[in-house]
XYZ file of C-alpha atoms in Angstrom:
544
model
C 23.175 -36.474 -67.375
C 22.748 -32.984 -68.168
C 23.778 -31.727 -65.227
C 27.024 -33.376 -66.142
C 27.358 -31.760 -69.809
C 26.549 -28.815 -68.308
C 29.698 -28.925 -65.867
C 32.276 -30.318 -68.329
C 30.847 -27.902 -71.006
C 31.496 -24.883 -68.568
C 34.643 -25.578 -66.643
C 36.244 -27.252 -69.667
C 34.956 -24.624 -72.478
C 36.137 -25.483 -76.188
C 34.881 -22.185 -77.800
C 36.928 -19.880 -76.010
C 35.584 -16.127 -75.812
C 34.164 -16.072 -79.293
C 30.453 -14.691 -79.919
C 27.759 -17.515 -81.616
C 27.704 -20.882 -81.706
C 29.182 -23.872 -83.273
C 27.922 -25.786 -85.821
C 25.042 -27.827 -84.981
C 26.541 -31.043 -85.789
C 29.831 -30.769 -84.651
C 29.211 -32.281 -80.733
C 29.471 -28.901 -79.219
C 26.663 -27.944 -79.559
C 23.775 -26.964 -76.845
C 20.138 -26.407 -78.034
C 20.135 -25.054 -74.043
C 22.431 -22.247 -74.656
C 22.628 -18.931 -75.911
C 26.536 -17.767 -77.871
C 26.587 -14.159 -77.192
C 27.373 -11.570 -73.980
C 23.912 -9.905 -73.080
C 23.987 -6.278 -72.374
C 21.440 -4.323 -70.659
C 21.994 -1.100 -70.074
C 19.748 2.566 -70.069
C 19.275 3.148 -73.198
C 17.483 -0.324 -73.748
C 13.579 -0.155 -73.586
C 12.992 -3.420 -74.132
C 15.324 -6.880 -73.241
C 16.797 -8.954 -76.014
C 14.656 -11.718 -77.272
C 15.955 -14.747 -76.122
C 14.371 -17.761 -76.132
C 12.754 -19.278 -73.191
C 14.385 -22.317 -72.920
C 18.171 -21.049 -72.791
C 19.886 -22.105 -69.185
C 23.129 -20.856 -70.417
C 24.698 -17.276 -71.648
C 27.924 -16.047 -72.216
C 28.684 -13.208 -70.011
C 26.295 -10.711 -68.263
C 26.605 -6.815 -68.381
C 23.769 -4.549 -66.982
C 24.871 -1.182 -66.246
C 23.175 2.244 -66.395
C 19.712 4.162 -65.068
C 17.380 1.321 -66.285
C 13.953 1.975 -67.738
C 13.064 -1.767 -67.305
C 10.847 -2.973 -64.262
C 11.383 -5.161 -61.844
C 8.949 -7.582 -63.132
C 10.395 -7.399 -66.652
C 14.149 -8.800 -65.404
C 12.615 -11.644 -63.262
C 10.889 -13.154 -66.692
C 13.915 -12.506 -68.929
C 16.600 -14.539 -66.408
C 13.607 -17.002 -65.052
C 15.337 -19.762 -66.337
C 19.136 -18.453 -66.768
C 20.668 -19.836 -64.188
C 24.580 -20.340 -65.787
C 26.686 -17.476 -66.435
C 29.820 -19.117 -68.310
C 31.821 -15.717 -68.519
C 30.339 -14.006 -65.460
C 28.599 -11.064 -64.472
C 29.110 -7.271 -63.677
C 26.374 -4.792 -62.438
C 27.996 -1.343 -62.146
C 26.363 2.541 -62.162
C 22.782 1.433 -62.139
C 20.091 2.686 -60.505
C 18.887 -1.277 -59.419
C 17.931 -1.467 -55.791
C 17.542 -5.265 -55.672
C 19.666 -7.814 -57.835
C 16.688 -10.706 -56.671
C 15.840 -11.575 -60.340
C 19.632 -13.260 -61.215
C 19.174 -17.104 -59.695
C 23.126 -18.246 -60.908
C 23.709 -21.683 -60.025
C 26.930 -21.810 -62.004
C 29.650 -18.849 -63.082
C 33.230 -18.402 -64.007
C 35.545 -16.053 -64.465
C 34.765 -12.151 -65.968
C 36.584 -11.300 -69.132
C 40.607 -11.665 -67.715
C 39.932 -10.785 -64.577
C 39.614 -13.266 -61.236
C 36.319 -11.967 -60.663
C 32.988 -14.186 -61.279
C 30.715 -11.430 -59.913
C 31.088 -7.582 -59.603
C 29.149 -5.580 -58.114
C 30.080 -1.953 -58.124
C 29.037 2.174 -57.839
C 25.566 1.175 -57.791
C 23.748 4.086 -55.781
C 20.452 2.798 -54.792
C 21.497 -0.818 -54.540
C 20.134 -1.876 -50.850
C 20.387 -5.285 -51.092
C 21.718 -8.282 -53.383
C 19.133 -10.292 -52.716
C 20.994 -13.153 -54.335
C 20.806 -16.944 -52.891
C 24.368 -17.531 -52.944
C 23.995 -20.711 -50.819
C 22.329 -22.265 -53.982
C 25.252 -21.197 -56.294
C 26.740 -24.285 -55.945
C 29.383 -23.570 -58.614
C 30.408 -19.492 -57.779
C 34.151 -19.816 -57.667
C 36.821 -17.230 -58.086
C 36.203 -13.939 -56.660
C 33.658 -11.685 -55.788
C 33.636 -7.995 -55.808
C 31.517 -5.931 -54.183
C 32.213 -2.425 -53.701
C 31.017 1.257 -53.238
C 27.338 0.780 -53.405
C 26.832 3.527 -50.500
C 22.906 2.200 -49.815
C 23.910 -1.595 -49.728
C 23.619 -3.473 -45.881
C 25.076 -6.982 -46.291
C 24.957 -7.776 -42.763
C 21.957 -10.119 -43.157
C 23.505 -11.573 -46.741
C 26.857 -11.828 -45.353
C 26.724 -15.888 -43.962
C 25.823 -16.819 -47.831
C 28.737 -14.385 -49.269
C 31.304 -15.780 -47.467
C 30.624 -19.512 -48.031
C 29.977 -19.563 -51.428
C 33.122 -17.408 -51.813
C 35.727 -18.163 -48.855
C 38.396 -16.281 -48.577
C 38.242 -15.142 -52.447
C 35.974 -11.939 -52.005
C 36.927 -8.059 -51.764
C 33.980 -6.290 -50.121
C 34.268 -2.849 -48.899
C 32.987 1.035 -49.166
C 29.449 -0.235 -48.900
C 26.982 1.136 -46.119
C 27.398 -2.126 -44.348
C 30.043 -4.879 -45.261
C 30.830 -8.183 -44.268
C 33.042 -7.445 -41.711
C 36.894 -6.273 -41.080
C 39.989 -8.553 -41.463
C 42.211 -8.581 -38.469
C 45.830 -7.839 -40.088
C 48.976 -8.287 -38.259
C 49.152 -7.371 -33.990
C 45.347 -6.956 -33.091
C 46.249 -4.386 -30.842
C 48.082 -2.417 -33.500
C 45.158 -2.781 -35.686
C 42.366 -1.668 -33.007
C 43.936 1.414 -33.394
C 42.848 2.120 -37.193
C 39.976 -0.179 -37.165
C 36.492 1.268 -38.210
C 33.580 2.254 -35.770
C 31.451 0.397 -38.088
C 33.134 -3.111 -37.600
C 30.272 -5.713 -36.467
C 31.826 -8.755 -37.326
C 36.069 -9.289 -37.164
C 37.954 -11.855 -39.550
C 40.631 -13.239 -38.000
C 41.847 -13.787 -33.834
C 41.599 -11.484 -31.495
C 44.301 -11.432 -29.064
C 43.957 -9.227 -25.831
C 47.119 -9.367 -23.899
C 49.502 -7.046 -21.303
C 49.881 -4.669 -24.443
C 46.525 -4.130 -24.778
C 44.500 -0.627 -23.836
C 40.896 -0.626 -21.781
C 40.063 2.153 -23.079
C 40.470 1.595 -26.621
C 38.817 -1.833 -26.360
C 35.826 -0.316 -24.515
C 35.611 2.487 -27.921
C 36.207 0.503 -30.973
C 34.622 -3.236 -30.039
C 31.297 -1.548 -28.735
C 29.031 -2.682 -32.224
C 31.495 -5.854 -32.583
C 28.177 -8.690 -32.875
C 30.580 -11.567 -33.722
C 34.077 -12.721 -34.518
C 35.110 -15.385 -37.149
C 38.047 -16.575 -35.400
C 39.681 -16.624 -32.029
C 39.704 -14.616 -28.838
C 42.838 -14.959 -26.947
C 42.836 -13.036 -23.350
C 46.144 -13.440 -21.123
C 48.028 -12.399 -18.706
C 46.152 -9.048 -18.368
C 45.182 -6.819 -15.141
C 41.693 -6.716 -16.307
C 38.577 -7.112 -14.096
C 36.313 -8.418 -16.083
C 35.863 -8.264 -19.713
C 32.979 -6.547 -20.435
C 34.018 -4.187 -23.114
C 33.234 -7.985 -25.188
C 29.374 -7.310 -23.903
C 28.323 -6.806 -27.069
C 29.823 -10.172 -29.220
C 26.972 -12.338 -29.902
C 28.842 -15.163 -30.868
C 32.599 -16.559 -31.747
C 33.084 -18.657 -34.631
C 35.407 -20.452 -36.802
C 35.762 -19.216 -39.966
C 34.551 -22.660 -41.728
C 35.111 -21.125 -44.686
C 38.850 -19.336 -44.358
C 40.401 -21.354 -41.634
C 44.120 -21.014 -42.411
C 44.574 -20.679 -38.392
C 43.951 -22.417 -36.034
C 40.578 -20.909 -33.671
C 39.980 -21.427 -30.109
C 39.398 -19.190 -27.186
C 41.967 -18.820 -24.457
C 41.578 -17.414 -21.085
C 44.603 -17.879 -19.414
C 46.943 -16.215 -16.389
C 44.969 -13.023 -15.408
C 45.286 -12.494 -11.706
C 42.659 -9.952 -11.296
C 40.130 -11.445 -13.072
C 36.950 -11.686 -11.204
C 34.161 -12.459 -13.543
C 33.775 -12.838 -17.062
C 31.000 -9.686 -18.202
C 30.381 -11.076 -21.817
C 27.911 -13.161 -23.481
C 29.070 -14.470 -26.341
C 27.972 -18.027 -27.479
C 31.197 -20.532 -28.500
C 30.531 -22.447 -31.467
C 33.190 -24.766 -33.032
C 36.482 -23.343 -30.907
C 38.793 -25.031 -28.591
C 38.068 -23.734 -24.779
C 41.024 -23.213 -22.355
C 39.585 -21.333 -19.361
C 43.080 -21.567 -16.181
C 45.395 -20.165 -13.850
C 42.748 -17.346 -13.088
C 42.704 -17.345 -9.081
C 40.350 -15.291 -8.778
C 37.933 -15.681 -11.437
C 34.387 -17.081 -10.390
C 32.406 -18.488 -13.785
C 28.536 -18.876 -13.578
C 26.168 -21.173 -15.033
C 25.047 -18.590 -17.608
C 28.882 -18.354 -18.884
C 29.148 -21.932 -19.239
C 25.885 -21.882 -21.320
C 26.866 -20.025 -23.526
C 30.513 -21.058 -23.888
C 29.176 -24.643 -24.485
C 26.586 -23.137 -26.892
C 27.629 -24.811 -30.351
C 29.574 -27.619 -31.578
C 32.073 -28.182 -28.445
C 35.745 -29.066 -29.617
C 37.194 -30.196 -26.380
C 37.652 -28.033 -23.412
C 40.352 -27.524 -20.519
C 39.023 -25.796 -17.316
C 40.574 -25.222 -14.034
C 37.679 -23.168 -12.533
C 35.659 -22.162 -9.399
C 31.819 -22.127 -10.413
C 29.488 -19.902 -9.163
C 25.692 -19.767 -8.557
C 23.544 -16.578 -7.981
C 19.622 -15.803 -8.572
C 19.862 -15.906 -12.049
C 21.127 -19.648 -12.558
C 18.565 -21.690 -14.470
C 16.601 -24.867 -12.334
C 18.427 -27.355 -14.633
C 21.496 -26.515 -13.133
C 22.406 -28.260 -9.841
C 25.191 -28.434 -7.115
C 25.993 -31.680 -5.592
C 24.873 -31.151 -2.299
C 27.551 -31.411 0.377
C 25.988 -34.495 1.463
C 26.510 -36.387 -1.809
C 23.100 -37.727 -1.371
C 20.895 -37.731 -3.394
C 17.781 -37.333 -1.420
C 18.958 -33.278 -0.945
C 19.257 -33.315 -4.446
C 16.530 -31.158 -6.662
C 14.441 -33.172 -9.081
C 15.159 -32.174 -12.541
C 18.887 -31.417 -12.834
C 20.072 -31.094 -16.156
C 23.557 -30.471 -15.772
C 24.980 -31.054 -11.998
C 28.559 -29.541 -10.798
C 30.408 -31.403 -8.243
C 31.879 -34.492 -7.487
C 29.547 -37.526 -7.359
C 30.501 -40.797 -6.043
C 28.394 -44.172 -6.280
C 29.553 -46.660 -3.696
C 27.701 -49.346 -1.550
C 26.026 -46.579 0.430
C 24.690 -45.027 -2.370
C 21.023 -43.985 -2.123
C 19.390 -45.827 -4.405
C 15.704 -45.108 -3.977
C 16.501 -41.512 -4.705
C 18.442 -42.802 -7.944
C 15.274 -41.286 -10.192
C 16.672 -37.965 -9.590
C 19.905 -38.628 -12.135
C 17.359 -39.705 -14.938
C 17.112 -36.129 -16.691
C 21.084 -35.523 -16.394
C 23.038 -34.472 -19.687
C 26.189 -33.116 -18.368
C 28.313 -33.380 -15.221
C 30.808 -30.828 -14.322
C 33.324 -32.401 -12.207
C 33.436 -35.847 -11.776
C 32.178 -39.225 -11.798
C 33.071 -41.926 -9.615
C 31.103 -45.900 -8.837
C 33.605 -47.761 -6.629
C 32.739 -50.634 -4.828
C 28.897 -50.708 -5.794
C 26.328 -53.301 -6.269
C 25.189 -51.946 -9.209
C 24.849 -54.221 -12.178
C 24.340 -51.245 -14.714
C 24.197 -47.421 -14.755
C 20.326 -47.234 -16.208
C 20.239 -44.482 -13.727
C 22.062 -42.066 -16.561
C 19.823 -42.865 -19.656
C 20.308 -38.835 -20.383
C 23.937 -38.233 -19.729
C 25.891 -37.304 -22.374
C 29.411 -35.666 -21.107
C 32.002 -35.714 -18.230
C 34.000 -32.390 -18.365
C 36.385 -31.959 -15.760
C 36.457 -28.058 -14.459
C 39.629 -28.818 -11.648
C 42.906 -29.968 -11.977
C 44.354 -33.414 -10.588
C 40.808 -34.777 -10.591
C 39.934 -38.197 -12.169
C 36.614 -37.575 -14.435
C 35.598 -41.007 -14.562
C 36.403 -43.695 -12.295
C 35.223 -46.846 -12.107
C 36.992 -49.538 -9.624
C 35.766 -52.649 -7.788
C 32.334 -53.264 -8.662
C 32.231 -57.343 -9.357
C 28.122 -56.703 -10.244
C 28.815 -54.494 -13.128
C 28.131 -55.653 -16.074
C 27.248 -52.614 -18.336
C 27.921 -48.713 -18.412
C 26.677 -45.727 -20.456
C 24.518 -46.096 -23.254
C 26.598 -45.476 -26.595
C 23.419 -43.418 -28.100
C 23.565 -40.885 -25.622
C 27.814 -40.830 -24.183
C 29.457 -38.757 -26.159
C 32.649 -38.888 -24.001
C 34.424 -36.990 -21.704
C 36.842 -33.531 -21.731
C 39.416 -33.966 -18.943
C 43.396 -33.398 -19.001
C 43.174 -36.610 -16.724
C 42.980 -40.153 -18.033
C 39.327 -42.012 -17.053
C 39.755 -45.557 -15.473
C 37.840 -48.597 -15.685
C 39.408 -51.498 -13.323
C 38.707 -54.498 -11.862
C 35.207 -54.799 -12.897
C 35.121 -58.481 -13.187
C 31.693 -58.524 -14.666
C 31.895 -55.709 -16.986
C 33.250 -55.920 -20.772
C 34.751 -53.089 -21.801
C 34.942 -52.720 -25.648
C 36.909 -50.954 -28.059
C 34.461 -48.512 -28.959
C 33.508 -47.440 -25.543
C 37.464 -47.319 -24.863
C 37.708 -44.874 -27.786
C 35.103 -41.612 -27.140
C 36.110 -42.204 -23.326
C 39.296 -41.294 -24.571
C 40.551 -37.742 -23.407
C 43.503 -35.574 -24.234
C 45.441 -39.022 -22.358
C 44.335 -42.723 -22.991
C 41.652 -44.524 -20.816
C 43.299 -46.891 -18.546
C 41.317 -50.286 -18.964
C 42.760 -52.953 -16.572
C 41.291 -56.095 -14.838
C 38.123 -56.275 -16.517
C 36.026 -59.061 -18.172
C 37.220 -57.605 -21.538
C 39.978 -54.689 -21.575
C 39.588 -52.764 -25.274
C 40.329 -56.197 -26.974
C 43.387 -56.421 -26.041
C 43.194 -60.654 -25.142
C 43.393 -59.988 -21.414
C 39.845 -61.217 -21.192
C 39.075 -62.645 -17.036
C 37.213 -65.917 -17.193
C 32.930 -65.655 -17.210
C 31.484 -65.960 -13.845
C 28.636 -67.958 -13.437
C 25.672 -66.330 -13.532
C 23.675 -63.929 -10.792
C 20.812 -65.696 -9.424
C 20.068 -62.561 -7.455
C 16.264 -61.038 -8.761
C 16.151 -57.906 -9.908
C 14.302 -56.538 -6.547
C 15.286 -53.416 -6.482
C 16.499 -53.799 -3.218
C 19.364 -56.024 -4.142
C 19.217 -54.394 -7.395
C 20.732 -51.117 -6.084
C 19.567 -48.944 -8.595
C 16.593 -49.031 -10.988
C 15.331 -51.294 -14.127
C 15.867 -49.547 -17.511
C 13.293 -46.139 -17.619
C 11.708 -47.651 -21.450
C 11.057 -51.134 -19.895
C 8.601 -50.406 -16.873
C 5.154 -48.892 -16.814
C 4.556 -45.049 -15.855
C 1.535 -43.224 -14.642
C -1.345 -43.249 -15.694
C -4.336 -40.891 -16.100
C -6.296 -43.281 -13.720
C -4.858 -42.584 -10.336
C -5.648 -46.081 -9.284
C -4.546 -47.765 -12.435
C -1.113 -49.559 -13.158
C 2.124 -48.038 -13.178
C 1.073 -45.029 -10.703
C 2.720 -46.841 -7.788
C 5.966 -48.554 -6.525
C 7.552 -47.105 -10.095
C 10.858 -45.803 -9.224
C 11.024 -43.711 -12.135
C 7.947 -41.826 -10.815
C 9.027 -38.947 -8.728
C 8.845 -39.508 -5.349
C 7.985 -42.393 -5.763
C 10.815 -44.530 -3.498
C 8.665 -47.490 -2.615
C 11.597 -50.281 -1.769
C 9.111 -53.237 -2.209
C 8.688 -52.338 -5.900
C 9.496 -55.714 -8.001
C 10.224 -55.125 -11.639
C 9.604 -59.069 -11.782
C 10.676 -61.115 -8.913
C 10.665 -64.392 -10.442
C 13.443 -62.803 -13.556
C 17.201 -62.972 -13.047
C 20.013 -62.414 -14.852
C 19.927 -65.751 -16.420
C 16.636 -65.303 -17.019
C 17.137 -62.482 -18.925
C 20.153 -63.245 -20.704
C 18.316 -66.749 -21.641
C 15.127 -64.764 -23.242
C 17.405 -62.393 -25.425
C 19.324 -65.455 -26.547
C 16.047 -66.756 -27.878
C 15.039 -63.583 -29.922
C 17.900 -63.856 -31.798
C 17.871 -67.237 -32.310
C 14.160 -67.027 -33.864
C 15.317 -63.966 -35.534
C 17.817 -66.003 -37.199
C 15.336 -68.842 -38.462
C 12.605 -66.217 -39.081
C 15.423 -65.079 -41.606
C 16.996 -68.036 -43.218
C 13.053 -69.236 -44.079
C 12.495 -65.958 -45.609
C 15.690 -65.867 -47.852
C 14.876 -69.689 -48.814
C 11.465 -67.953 -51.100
């Protein structure tokens, strides 16, 4: 409750800019705040006495060479933590502002400012947690204080204050804003740039040279990056960018990065890490990505992506990454593949008893296919989480004639698919296919879900089979029981679990039974039951 006086008494303020309070009994008044500006400045030897217990002043004012300590300003605002007419530090000799904790301020005297910070000559850092300012609105000034680096206070700065913050002549600030053509403004921007506001857009106008100059200390961008239709090589004057962002906080454009129609582009050169961007990497002929770029271009929060690329391997590629083996089987593929490029296709032929090999995938780049299987469910994926196409004409997922099927990808772990192509799902007569699946298959063009045992609820439902005798032998099975529900080594050599496991590497033991005598019905039959005496279990409980 006091938190919620305290926000309607400071954004809707009945006392206006007068000094002291109102009378006691008149409603207005707080036994939490104090009625008057404070002013600290150099010729003060000692702070006001204030009571302890005020939360709340009127504005702040500290300028001057202070004889106070440290210690001495972290007691006097140890509890003030709202500033209802703001604050200004200007022409001290401060080095650290760590003792002011705001949690709430509004606007200085009649200016837009909530906090300025100005000509202070030994300042070297703020030191305030603006993340914990919940209610710092308005503007922020912070200007010619020659000692102050904000590069490691500049993530808190700009959320708290968005786009409403002026921040410059300081030994380090918070970054340059990219205004108008970015070519026309490489010209006149500052060696000292480390982080850009705004999209950066390399084109046929643009000048190696003066890229490879100005964007050498350039750490990240809040924006876009935008490279077409250049002659460039590569594009290692970038080396340096850490990372590309969106601007969470001042997003008034749209962000993604864009590598599109140069002809002589042969490899990247940078490292910078994606985070929260739309990816477009095409029409490049002869650009060759690696593993390492696709790291760190699917570093962050992924968007959606559109690739038309040639990978690449080479001595430094991680283990986790994989190629599909020319083959397509599985039994020349590495053990522990994380993320596999390439084409893969599960069919009647497929090799089952090497099927333990797909249980650590995450990502496929390329494509899925499982056409005319016996495979009654895809536990062989309890990792994978996307699909992203990285060629043109190519179907990502593709799932035809497979009467067995009765389940796909786990909806804990599929997250969906990135693909200009639409996935399809047809003539499954087994499987259901359900609205939610339908909907993070979904890709920048509907699923097409057709001839199934449910289609997206759209009524078309094909009649239940009966059921499949068949036991789950994991010969007939054609794949492998679910990882969670079978026993795994032990520490025993000798004891259960060590052998016949499929999950078990190299362990491809076709007589393995998860239980002969279970089948579908079976199954079914038994999880039928453990809802049913869930149910009762549940109505006798809510009878009490």
């Amino acid at each position: 409750m006091y938190i919620i006086f305290l926000l309607i008494h400071f954004l809707f303020p009945t006392n206006g800019r007068e000094q002291g309070p109102p009378p006691e009994d008149s409603g207005l008044f707080n036994e939490f705040e104090y009625y008057y500006d404070i002013y600290i400045n150099e010729s003060m030897i000692a702070l006001p006495d204030v009571d302890p217990k005020y939360e709340i002043v009127q504005a702040v004012y500290i300028s001057g060479n202070l004889k106070l300590s440290e210690r001495e300003l972290q007691i006097f605002f140890r509890n003030i933590n709202t500033f209802r007419y703001g604050i200004r530090v200007n022409n001290t000799n401060l080095e650290s502002l760590s003792f002011l904790k705001p949690y709430i301020v509004n606007n200085l005297d009649e200016t837009v400012n909530s906090v300025e910070i100005i000509n202070n000559q030994n300042l070297k850092t703020i030191g305030i947690d603006f993340e914990n300012c919940n209610f710092c609105y308005n503007n922020i000034l912070i200007i010619n204080n020659p000692k102050l680096d904000l590069k490691e206070e500049c993530d808190g700065i700009i959320m708290r204050y968005s786009s409403y913050r002026t921040i410059f002549g300081n030994h380090v600030d918070c970054g340059c804003e990219i205004k108008g053509d970015f070519n026309k403004f490489l010209t006149t921007m500052s060696p000292s740039c480390w982080m850009l506001f705004g999209n950066v857009t390399i084109d046929q106008n643009s000048n190696l040279a003066l890229l490879t100059e100005k964007m050498v200390n350039v750490t990240r961008i809040n924006g876009g990056l935008s490279v077409t239709n250049t002659i460039f090589t590569n594009l290692s004057f970038l080396s340096s960018i850490e990372i590309i962002q969106i601007d969470a906080y001042k997003s008034q454009y749209l962000a993604n990065i864009d590598i599109i129609n140069n002809t002589n582009l042969l490899t990247l050169g940078m490292k910078a890490k994606r985070d929260g961007l739309y990816l477009t990497i095409r029409d490049n002929p002869k650009l060759c990505i690696t593993s390492q770029d696709l790291d760190n271009l699917f570093y962050g929060l992924s968007l959606d992506s559109n690739l038309d690329i040639k990978l690449c391997f080479n001595n430094e590629t991680s283990s986790y990454w994989c190629q599909l083996p020319d083959s397509g089987d599985l039994n020349d593929l590495p053990d522990g593949c994380h993320n596999l490029t390439g084409n893969l296709v599960l069919d009647n032929n497929f090799n089952f008893a090497n099927s333990y090999k797909l249980y650590d995938l995450q990502l496929i780049y390329g494509s899925l296919t499982i056409t005319n299987s016996s495979l009654r469910t895809t536990n062989m994926f309890p990792s994978l989480q996307r699909i992203r196409s990285i060629e043109d004409n190519t179907i990502p997922l593709n799932v035809l004639n497979n009467t067995k099927l009765r389940k796909l990808f786990s909806g804990f772990t599929f997250k969906g698919i990135e693909s200009g192509m639409a996935p399809t799902v047809e003539n499954n007569i087994n499987l259901p296919v359900y609205v939610v699946f339908c909907s993070f298959i979904k890709t920048r063009k509907a699923a097409i879900i057709k001839k199934n045992l449910q289609n997206c609820g759209d009524g078309s439902n094909i009649p239940v089979p009966k059921y499949d005798r068949t036991p789950y032998n994991i010969d007939v099975f054609r794949g492998v029981p679910i990882y969670f529900d079978v026993s795994h080594g032990s520490e025993n050599p000798g004891g259960s679990g060590m052998l016949n496991n499929p999950w078990d590497r190299n362990s491809t033991d076709v007589d393995y039974s998860y239980d002969v005598e279970t089948t579908t019905e079976n199954s079914e039959k038994a999880v039928s039951f453990l809802f049913v005496t869930a149910y009762v279990i549940s109505v006798i409980f809510s009878s009490f």
